Coordinates of C-alpha atoms (C1' of nucleotides) in Angstrom, one line a residue:
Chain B
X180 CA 19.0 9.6 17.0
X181 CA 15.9 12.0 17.3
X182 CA 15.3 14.7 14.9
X183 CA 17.6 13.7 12.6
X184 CA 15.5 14.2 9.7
X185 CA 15.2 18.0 11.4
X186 CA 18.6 18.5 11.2
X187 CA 18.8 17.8 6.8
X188 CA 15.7 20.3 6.7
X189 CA 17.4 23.1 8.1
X190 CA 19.9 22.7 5.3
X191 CA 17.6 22.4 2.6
X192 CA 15.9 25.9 4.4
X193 CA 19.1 27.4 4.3
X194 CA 19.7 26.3 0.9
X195 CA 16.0 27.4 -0.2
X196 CA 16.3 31.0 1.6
X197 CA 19.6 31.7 -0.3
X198 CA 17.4 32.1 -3.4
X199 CA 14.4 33.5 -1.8
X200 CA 16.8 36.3 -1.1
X201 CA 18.5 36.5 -4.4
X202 CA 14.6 36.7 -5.3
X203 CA 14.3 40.1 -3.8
X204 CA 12.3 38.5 -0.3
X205 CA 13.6 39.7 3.1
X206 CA 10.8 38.3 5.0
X207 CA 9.3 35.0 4.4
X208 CA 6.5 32.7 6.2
X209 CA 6.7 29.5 6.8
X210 CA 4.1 28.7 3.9
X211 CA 6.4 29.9 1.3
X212 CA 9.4 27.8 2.6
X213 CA 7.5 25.1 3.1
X214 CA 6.7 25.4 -0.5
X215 CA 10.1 25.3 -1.7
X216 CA 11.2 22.4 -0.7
X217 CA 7.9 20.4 -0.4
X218 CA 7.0 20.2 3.3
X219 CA 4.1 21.7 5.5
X220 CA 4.2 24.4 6.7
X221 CA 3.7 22.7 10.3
X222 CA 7.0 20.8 9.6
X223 CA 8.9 24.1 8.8
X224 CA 7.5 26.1 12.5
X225 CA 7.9 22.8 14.1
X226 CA 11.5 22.4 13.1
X227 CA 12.3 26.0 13.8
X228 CA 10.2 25.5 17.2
X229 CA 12.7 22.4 18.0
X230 CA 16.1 24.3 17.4
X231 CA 14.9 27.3 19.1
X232 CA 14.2 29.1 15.9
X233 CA 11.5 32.2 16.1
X234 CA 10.0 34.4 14.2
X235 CA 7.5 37.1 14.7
X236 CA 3.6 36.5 14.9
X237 CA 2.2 37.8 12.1
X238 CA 5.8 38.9 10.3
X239 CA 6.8 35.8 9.2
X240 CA 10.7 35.3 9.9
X241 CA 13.3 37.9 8.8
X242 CA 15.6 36.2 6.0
X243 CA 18.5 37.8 7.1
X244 CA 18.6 36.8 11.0
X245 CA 16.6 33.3 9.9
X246 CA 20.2 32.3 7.8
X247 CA 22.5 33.5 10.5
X248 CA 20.6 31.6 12.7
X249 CA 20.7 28.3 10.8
X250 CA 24.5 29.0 9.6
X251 CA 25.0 28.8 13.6
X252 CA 22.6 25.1 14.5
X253 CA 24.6 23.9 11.3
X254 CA 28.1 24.8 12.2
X255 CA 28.9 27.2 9.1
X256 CA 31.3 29.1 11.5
X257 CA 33.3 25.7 12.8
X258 CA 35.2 22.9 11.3
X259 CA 34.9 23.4 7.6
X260 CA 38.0 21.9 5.9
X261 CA 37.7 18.6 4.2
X262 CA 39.5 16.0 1.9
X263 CA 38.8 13.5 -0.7
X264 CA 40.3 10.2 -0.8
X265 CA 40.2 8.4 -4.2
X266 CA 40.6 10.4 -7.4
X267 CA 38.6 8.3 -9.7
X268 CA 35.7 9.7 -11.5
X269 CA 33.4 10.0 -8.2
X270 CA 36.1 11.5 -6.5
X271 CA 37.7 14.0 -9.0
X272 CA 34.1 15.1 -10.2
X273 CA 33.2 16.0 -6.2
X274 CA 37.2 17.8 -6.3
X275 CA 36.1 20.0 -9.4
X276 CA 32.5 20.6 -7.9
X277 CA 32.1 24.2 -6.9
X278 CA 29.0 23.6 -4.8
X279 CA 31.2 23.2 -1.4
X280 CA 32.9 26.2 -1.8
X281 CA 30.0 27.5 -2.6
X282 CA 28.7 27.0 1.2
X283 CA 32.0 27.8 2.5
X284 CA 33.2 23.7 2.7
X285 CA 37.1 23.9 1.5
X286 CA 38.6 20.8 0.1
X287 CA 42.4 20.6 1.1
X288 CA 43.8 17.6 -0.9
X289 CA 42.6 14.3 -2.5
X290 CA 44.7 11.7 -2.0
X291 CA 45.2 8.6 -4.4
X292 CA 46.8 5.6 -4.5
X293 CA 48.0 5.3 -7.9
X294 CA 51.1 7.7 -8.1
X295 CA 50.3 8.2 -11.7
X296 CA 47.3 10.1 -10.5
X297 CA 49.3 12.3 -8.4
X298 CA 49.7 15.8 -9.2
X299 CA 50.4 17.8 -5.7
X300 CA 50.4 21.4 -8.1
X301 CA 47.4 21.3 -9.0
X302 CA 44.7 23.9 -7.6
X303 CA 43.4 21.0 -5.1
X304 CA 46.7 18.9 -4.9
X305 CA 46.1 15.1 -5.4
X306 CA 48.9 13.4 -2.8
X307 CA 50.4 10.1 -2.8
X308 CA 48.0 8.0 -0.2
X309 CA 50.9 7.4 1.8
X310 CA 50.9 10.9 2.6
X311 CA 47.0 11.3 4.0
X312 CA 47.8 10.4 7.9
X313 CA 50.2 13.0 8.0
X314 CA 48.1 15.6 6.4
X315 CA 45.0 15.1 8.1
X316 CA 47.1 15.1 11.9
X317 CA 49.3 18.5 10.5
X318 CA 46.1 20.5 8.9
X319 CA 43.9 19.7 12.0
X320 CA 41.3 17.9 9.2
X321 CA 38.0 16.5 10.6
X322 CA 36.0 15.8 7.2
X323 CA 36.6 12.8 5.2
X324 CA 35.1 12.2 1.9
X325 CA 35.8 8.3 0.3
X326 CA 35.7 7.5 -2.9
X327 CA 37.3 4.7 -3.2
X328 CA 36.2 1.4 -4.3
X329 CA 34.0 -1.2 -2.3
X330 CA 37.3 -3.1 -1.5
X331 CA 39.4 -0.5 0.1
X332 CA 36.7 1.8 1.9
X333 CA 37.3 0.2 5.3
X334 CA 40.5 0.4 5.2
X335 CA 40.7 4.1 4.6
X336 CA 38.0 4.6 6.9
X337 CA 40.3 3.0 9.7
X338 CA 43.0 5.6 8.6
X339 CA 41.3 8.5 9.0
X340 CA 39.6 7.3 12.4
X341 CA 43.3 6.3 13.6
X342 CA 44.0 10.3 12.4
X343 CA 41.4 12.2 14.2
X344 CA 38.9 12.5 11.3
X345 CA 35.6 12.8 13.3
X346 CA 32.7 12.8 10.1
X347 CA 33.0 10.7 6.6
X348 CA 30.6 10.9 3.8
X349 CA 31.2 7.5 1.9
X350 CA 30.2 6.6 -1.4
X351 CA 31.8 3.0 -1.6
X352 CA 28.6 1.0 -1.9
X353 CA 29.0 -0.6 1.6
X354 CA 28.5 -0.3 4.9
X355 CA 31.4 0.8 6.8
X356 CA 32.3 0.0 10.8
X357 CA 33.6 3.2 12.4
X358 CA 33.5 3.7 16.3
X359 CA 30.8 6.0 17.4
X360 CA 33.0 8.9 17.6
X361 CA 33.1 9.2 14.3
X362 CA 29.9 9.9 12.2
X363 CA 29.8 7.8 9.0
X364 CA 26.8 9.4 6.1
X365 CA 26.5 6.9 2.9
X366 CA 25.7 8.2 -0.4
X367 CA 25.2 5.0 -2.9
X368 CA 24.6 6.4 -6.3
X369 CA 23.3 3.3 -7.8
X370 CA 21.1 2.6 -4.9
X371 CA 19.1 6.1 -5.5
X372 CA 18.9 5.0 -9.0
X373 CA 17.6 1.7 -8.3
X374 CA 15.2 3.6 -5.8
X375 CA 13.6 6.1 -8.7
X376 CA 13.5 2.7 -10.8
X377 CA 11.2 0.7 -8.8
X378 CA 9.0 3.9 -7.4
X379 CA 8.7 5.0 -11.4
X380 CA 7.8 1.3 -12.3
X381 CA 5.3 1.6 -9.0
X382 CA 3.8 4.1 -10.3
X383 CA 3.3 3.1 -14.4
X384 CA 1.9 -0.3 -13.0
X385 CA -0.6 1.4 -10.6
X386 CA -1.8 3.7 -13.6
X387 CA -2.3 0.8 -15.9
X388 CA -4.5 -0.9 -13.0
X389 CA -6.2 2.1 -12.7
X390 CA -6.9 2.5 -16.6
X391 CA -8.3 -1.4 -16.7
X392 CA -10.8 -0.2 -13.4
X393 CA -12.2 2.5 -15.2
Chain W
X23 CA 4.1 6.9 1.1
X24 CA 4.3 3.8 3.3
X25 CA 7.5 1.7 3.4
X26 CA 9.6 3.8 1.3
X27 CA 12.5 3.1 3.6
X28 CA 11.6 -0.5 3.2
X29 CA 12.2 -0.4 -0.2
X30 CA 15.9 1.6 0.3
X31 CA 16.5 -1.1 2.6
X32 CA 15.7 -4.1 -0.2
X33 CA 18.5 -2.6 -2.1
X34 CA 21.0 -3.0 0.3
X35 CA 20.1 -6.2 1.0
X36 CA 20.7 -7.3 -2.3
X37 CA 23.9 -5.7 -2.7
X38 CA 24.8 -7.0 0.8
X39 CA 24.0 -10.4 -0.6
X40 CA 26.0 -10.4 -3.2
X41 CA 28.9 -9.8 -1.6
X42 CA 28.4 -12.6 1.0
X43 CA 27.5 -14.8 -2.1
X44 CA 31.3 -14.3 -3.2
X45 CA 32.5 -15.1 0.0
X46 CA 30.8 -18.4 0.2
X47 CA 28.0 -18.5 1.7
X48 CA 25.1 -20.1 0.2
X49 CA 22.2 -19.5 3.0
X50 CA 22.2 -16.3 5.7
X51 CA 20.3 -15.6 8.3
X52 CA 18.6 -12.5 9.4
X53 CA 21.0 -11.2 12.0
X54 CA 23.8 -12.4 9.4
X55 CA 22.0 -9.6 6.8
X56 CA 21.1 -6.8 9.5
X57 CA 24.6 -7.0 10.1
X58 CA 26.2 -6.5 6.9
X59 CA 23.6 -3.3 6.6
X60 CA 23.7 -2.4 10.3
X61 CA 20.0 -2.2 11.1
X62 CA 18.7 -5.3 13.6
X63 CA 17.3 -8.6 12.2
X64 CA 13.8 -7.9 13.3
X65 CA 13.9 -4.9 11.0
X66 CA 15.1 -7.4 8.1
X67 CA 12.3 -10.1 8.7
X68 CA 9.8 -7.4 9.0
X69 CA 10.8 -5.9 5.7
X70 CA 10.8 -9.2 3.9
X71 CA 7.6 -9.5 5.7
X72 CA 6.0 -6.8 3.8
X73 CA 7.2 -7.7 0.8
X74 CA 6.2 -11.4 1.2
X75 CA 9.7 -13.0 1.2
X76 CA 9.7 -16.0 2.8
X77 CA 12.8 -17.9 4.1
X78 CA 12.9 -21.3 6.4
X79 CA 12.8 -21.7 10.0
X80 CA 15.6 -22.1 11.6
X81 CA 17.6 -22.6 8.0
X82 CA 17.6 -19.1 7.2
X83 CA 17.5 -17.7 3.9
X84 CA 19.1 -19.4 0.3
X85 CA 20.9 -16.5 -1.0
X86 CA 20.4 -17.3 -4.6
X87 CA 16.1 -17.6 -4.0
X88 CA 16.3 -14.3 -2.1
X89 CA 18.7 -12.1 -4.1
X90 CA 16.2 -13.8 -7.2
X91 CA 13.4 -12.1 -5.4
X92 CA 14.7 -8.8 -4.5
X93 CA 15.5 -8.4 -8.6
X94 CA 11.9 -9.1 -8.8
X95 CA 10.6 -6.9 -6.6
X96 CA 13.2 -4.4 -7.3
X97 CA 12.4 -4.5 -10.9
X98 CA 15.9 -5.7 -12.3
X99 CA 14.1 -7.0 -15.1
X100 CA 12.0 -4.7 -16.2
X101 CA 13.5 -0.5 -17.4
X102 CA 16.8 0.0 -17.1
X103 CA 17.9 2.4 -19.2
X104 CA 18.7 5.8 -18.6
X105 CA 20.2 9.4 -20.3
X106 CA 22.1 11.8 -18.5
X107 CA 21.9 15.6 -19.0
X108 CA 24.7 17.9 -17.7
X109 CA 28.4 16.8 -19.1
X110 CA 30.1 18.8 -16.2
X111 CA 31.5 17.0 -13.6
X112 CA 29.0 15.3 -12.1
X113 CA 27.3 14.4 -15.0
X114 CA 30.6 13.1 -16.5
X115 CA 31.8 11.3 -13.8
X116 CA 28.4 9.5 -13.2
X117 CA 28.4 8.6 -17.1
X118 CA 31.9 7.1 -16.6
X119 CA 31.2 5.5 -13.0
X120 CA 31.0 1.7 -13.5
X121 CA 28.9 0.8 -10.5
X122 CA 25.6 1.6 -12.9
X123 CA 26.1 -1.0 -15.4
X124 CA 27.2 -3.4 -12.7
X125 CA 23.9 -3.7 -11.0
X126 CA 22.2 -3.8 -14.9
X127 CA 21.4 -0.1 -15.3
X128 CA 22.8 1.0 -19.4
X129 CA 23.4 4.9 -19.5
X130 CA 22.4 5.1 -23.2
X131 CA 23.9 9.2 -23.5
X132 CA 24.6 11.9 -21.8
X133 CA 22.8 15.3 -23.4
X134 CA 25.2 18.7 -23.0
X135 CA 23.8 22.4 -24.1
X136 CA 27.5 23.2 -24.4
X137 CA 28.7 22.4 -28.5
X138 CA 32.3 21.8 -27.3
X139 CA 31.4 19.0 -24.9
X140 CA 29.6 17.3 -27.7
X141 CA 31.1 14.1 -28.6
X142 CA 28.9 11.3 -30.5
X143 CA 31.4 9.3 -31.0
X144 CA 32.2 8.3 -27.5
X145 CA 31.8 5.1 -25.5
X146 CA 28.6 6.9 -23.8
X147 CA 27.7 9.4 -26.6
X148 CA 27.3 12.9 -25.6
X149 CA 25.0 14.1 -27.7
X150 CA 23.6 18.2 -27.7
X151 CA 20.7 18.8 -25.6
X152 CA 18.5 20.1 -28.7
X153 CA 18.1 16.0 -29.3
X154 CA 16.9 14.8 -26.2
X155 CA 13.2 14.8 -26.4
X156 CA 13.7 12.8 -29.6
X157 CA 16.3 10.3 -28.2
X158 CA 13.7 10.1 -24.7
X159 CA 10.9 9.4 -27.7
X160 CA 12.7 7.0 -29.9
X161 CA 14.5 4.5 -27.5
X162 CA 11.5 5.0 -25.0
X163 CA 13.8 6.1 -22.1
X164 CA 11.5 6.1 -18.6
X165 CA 14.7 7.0 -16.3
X166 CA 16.8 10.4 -16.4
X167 CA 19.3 11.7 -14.3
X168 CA 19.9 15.3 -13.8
X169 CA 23.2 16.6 -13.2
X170 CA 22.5 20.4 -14.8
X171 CA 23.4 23.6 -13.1
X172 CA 20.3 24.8 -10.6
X173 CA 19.3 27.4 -13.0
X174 CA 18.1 24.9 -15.7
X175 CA 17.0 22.1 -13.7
X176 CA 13.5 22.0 -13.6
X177 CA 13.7 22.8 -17.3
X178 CA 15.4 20.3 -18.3
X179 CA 13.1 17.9 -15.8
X180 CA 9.7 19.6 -17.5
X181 CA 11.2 18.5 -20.8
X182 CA 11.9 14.8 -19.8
X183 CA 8.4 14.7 -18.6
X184 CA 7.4 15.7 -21.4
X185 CA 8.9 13.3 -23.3
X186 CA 7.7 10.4 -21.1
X187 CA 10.4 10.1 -18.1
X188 CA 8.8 8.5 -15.5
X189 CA 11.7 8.7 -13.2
X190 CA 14.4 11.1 -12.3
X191 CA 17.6 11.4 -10.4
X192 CA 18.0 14.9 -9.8
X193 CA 21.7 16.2 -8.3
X194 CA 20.9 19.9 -8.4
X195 CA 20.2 21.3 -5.0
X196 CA 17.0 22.4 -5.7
X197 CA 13.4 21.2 -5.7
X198 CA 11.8 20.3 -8.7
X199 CA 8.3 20.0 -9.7
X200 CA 6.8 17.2 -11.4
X201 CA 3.6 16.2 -12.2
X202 CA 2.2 13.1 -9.6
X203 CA 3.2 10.3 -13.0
X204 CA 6.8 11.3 -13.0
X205 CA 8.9 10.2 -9.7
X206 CA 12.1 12.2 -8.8
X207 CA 14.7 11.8 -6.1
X208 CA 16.8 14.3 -5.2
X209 CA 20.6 13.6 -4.4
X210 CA 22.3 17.1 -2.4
X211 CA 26.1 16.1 -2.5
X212 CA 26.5 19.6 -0.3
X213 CA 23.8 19.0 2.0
X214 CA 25.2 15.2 2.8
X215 CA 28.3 16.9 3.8
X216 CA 27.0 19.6 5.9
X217 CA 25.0 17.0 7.4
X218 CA 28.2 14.8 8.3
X219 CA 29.6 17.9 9.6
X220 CA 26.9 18.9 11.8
X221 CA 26.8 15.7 13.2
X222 CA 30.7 15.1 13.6
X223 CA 30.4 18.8 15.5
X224 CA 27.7 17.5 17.8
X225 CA 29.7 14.5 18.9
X226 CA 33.0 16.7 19.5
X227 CA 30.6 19.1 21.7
X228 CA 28.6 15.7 23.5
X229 CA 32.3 14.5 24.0
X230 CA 33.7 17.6 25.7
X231 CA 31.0 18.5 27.8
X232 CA 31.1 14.4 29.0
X233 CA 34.9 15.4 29.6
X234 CA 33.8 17.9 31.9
X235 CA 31.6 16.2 34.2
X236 CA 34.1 14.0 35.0
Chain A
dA57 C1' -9.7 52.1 20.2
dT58 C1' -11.8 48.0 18.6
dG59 C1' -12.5 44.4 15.6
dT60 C1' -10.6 41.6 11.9
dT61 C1' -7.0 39.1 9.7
dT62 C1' -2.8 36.8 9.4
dT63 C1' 0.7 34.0 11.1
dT64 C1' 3.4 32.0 14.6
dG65 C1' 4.4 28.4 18.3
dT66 C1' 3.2 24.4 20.6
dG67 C1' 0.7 20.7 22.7
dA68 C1' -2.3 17.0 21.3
dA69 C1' -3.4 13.5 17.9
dA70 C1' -2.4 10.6 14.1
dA71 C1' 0.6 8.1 11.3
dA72 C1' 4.6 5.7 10.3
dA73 C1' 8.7 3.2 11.5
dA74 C1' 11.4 0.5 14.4
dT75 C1' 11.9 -2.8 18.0
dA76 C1' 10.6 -6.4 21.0
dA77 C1' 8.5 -10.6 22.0
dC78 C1' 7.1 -14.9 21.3
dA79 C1' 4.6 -18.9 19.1
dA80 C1' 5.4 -22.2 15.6
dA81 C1' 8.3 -24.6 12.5
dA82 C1' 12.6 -27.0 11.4
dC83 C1' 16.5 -29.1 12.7
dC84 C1' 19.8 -31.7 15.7
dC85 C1' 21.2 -35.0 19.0
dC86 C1' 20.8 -38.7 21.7
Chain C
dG103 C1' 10.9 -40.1 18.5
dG104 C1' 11.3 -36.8 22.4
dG105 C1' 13.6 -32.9 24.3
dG106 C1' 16.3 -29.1 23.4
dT107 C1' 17.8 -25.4 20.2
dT108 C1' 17.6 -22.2 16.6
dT109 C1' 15.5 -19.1 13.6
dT110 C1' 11.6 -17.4 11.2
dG111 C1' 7.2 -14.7 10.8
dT112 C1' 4.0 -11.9 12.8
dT113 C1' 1.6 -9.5 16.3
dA114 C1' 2.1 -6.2 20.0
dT115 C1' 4.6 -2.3 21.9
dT116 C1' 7.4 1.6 21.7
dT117 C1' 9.5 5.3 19.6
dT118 C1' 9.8 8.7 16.2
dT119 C1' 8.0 11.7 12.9
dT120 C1' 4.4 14.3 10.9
dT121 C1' 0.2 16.6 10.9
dC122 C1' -3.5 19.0 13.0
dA123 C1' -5.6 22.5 15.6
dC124 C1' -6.0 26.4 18.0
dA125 C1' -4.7 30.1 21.4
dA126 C1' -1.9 34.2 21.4
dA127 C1' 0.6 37.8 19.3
dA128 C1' 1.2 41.2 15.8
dA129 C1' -0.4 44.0 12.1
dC130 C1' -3.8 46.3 9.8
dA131 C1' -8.2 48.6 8.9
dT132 C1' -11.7 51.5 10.1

DNA sequence: ATGTTTTTGTGAAAAAAATAACAAAACCCC
DNA sequence: GGGGTTTTGTTATTTTTTTCACAAAAACAT
């Protein structure tokens, strides 16, 4: 898929020109966003330049009409309702987060397979999993979030396909088979980790070759 | 920096092989791998390729020699300890999540500004954020992961690099700057989802406007 | 007004990543 | 042991992504 990596830069702009503004800025160049989230400024005008973003010569873009414009690419005013399957640690920490409210994400229900994790009164009600097909059909959802183990991942997957659920952000460690009208995003939390391990370890090894050389 | 996805890849080859390891098999072959992490087999030979992993014509790859070698290259036995700071939920949950210890990784505590959330006593100590630089000092901790609110994360990062991280994990959405000794990677929990919607969205659109030119 | 500066927008160039292609090795079968 | 088959390892090709570079527009100064 082209310009994919585009696409998560316009978020992290968003992201970045929420605090520019809370910062007092109502104009900003691409220099200065470029800054804050550790691009050139070439990649920020040529992203923009690819989604039909513009600003003005000289002006820099208006902070104000640059967000509206990005909340539009990125769908802020569509589909924004979501659940949570698996209320383990994973899964109960994301229900608690306040970050997707934050950018106007809504979580509906978790759903869990143990009924002694069920609490359906709580302020994000935790169902029986025998219950998610229904709710996802009835409420219309299209987000999926799993947080289930390895094991079961596919399995819900397949539910929530066989349901309508058209995007899932999984963070079973594994790669999950869903038919391409459904968009599958992995998130493997020990796989970053591992990730900052060897780079770190990279980077002490090259410093002690370096230190020998001199 | 060259092959970085390379290296993401390496990971998920190994968990991949472990998983066909409990199912039996004993040798795999590249297409047997690329499909288990969904990328194609030349991508697989070409990333062992770089990293000089060597299997046998036409007998494939012994699981044990290769899943060996990716610990090597990985660094499986070399740092693997790491602190947490940020008991909320994020930070909690990741201290509880199991998948850590699994692939070798020890959380040795999790560091909390909050007095309430202090617990010493507990599995994974959570200990108060005043003793962090010492605990980094004394056990010689290289790997931290940040799951602090945005307002005190690079704080909280300039501290660990101070104290002689070398590599962080950093969950809040926000960019953080470290001096070119200490890696970080950044994990946006929100920004994974909006991407998944953003995509999901696309698809619906492609898939309508396909219906229409029927 | 005119020149100077700043900053965008984009097409061209470079770099990086992914894919394809195929020779060479290893195995199998007869 | 020769011919056919499978699968690696690597080089070549293609695609994608990033960076460069500069003309054109806008703002400012004088």
């Amino acid at each position: 898929m082209k310009n994919k990596n585009s696409v998560i830069r316009l978020s992290r702009y968003k992201n970045a020109l929420r605090r520019l503004k809370t910062m007092g800025f109502a104009r900003i160049f691409s220099d200065n966003l470029a800054d804050a989230i550790g691009v050139t400024p070439s990649q920020v005008r040529k992203d923009f330049s690819i989604f039909g973003i513009s600003g003005n010569k000289r002006g820099g873009y208006q902070i104000d009409e640059l967000i509206e414009h990005l909340n539009n690419i990125l769908g802020k005013n569509t589909i924004k309702h979501a659940i949570i399957v698996g209320a383990g640690n994973i899964g109960a920490a994301l229900a608690k987060y306040d970050g997707f409210e934050k950018d106007g994400i809504k979580i509906d229900a978790v759903f869990e397979a143990d009924p002694l994790k069920v609490s359906s009164q709580a302020v994000i009600p935790v169902l029986h999993a025998d219950q998610m097909i229904e709710f996802i059909q009835t409420n219309d959802i299209r987000i999926g979030i799993i947080a289930v183990p390895e094991s079961s991942a596919q399995q819900v997957l397949d539910l929530m396909v066989l349901s309508g659920v058209k995007g899932v952000l999984n963070f079973a460690p594994i790669r999950l088979r869903a038919p391409k009208e459904c968009v599958v995003n992995n998130v493997n939390l020990v796989l970053e980790l591992e990730n900052v391990i060897y780079f770190s370890n990279l980077l002490e090894k090259e410093a002690q070759e370096a230190e020998i050389n001199i």
